[in-house]
Coordinates of C-alpha atoms in Angstrom, one line a residue:
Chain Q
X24 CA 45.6 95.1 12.5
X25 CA 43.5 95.1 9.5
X26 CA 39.7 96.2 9.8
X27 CA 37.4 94.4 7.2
X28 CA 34.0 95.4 7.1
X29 CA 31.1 93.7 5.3
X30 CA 27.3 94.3 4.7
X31 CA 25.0 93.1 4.4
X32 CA 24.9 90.7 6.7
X33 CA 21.8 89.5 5.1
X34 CA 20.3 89.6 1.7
X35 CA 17.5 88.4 0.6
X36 CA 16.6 88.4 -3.4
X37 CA 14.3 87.0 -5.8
X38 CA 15.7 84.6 -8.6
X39 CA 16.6 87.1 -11.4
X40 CA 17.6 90.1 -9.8
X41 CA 21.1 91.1 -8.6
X42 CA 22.8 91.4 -5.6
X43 CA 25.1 93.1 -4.0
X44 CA 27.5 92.8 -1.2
X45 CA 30.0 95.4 0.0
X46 CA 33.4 95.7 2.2
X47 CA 35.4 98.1 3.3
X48 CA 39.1 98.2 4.5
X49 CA 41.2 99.9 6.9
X50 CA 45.6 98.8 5.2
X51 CA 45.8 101.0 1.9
X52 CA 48.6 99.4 1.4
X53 CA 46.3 96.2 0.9
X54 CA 46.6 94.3 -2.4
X55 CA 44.7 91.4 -2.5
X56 CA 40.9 90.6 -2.1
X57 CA 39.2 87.7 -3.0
X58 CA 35.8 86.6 -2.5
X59 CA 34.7 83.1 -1.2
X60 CA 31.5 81.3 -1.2
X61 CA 30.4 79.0 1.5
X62 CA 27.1 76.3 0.8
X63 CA 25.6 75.6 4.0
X64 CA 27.7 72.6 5.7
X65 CA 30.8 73.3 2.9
X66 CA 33.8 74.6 3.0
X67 CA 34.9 77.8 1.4
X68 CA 35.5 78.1 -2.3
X69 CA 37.3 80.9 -4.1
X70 CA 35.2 82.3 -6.6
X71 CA 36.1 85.5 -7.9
X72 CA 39.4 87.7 -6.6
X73 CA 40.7 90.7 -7.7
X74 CA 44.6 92.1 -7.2
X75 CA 44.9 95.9 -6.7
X76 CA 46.2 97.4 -9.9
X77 CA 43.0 96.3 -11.8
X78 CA 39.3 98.1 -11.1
X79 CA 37.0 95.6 -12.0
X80 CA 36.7 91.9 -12.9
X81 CA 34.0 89.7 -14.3
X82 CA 33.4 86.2 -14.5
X83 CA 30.1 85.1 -16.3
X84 CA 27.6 86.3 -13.9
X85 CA 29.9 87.6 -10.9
X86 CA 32.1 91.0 -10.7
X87 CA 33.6 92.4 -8.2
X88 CA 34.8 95.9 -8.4
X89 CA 37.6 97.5 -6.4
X90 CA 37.9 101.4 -5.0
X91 CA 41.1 101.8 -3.8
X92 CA 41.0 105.2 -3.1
X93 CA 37.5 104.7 -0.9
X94 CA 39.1 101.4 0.4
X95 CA 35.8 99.5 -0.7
X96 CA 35.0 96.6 -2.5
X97 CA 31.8 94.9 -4.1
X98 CA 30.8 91.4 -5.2
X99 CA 28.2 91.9 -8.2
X100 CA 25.7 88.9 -9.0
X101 CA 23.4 88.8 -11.6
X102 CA 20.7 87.1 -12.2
X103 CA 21.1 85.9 -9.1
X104 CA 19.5 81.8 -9.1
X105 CA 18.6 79.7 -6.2
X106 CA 22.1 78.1 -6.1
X107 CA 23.4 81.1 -5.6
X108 CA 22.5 81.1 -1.9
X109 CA 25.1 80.3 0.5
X110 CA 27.4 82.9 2.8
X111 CA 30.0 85.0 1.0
X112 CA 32.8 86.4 2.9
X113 CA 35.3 89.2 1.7
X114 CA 38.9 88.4 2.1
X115 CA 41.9 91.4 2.3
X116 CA 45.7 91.1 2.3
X117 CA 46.8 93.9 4.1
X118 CA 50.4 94.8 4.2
X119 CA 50.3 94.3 7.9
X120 CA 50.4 90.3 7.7
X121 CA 53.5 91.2 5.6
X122 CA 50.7 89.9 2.6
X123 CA 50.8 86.4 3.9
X124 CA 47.5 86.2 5.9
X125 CA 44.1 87.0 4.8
X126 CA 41.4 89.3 6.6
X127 CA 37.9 87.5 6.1
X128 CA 34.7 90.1 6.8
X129 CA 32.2 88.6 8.8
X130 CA 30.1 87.0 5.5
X131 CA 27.0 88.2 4.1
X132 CA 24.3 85.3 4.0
X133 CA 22.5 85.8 0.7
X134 CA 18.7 84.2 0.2
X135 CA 18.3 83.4 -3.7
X136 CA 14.0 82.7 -3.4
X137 CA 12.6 81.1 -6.6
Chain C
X2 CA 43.5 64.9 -6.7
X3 CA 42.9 65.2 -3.0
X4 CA 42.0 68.6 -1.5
X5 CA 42.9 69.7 2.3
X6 CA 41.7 66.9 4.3
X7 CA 40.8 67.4 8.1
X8 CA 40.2 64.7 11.0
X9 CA 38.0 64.5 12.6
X10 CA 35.0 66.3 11.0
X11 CA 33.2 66.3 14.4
X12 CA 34.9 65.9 18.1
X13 CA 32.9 66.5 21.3
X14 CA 34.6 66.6 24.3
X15 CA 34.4 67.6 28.0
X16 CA 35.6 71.0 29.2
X17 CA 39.3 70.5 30.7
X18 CA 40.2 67.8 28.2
X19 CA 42.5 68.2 25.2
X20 CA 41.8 68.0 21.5
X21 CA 44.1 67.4 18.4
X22 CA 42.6 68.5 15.2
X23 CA 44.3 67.3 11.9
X24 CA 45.2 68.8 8.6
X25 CA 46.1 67.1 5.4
X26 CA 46.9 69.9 2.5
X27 CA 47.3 69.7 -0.6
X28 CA 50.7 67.7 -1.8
X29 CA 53.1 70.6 -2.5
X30 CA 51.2 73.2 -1.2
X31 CA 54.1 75.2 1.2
X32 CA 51.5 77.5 2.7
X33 CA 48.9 76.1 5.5
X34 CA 46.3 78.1 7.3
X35 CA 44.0 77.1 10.3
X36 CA 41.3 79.5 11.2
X37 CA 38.2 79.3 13.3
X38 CA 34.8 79.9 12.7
X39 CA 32.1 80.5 15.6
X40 CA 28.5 81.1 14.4
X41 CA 28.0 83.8 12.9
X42 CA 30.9 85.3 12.6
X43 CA 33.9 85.4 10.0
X44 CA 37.1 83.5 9.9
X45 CA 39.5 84.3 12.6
X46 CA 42.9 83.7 11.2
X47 CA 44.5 81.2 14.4
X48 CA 47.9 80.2 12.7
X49 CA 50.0 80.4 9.4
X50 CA 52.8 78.1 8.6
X51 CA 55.1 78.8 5.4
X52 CA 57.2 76.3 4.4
X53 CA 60.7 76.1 6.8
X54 CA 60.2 79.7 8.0
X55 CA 58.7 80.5 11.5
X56 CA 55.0 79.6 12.2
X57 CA 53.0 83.1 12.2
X58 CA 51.1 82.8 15.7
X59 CA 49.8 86.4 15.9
X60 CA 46.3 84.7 15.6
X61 CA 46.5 82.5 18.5
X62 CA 43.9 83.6 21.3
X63 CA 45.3 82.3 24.4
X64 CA 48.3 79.8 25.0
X65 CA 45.8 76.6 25.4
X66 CA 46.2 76.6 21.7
X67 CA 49.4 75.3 19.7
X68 CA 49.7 74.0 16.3
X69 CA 53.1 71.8 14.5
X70 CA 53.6 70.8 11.0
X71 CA 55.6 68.0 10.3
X72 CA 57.9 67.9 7.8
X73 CA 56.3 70.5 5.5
X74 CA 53.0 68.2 5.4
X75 CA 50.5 67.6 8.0
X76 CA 49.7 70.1 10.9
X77 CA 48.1 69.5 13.9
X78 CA 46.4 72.1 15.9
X79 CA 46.0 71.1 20.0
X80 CA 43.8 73.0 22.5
X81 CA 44.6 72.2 26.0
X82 CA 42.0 72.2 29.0
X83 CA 38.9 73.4 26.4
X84 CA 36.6 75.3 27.4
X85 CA 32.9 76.5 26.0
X86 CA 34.1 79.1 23.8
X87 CA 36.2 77.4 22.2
X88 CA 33.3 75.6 20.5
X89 CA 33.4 76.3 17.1
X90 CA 34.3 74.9 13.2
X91 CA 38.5 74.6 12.7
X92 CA 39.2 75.3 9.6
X93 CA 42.3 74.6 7.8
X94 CA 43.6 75.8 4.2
X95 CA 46.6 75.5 2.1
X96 CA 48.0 77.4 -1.0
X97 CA 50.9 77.1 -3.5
X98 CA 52.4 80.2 -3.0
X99 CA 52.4 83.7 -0.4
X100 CA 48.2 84.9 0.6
X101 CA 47.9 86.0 -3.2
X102 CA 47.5 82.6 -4.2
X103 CA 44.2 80.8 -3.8
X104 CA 43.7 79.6 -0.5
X105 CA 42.1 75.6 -0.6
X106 CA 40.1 74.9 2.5
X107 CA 39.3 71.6 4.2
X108 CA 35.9 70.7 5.2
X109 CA 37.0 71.3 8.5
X110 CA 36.5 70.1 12.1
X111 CA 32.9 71.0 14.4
X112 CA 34.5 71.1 18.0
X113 CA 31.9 71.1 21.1
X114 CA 33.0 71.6 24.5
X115 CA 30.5 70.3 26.7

């Protein structure tokens, strides 16, 4: 099945500065990769995705960027605030759910200190 | 409107006994989701229903574990004689369309097997 891959698993940034989280993929035939953001006791929220036939997407302060050909893809945050801290996972839809099924990473906790 | 609701947000029970978790989605949603999160890791798909068609059980990790949705609506996810490891958050999401749709979680449901 589908191999996702995320790291950090960790990050730790002070208010202002940018992170950035990275995953990887094993289904080149994958076509859709979202990004969800989980507060601590929350449930997951979409906040940024990103479909296959596009590079790079921004929304305000968050981007992802997609390599299809390295089968990687990053979450950009700028001027990252406190709010911003919470878990992120990386999501794939690989061909081999018959692109019905998502493929979360294992999350990336990220630490926004003020 | 209402989002996915679950019930009920916390269950403890014994090793050996049965559980029923509950999943409300979103009115009109065809797609429902349940996945399973243990500390610190990702979300392991369990279980994907799509409207009338066959439930997708690839996910399922051992035949204690069965899910029904009833008339297109609710679903219901059972594990029979718990055990420890299945200790863990039960997530459940729905979506409008096929996995390239947003996904909607629930809050979910904190099982301990004690």
């Amino acid at each position: 099945g589908e191999n996702v891959e995320q790291h950090p698993s960790t990050l730790s940034v002070q208010e202002g500065d940018s992170a950035v989280i990275k995953c990887t993929y094993s289904d080149s035939a994958s076509n859709y990769f979202p990004w969800y953001k989980q507060e601590l006791g929350k449930r997951p929220q979409l906040i940024i995705d990103i479909r296959s036939n596009v590079g790079e997407k921004k929304d305000q302060r968050i981007a992802v960027t997609l390599n299809k050909t390295a089968k990687h893809f990053s979450l950009h945050i700028t001027e990252t605030q406190p709010e911003d801290s919470a878990v992120y996972f990386c999501a794939v839809l690989p061909r081999g759910s018959g692109y019905s099924t998502l493929t979360f990473g294992k999350g990336t906790m990220l630490l926004v200190s003020p | 409107g209402a989002g996915v609701s679950q019930s009920p947000s916390n269950k403890v029970t014994e090793k050996g006994k049965d559980v029923e978790l509950r999943c409300d989605p979103i009115s009109g949603h065809t797609a429902l989701y349940w996945y399973r999160q243990s500390l610190g890791q990702g979300l392991e798909f369990l279980i994907y229903f799509q409207g009338n068609s066959a439930p997708d059980k690839s996910g399922l990790p051992s035949d204690r574990f069965s899910a029904e949705r009833t008339g297109g609506s609710v679903s219901t996810l059972t594990i029979q004689r718990t055990q420890q490891e299945d200790s863990a958050v039960y997530l459940c999401a729905s979506s409008r369309g096929w996995g390239n749709t947003e996904a909607f979680f629930g809050q979910g449901t904190r099982l301990t097997v004690v």
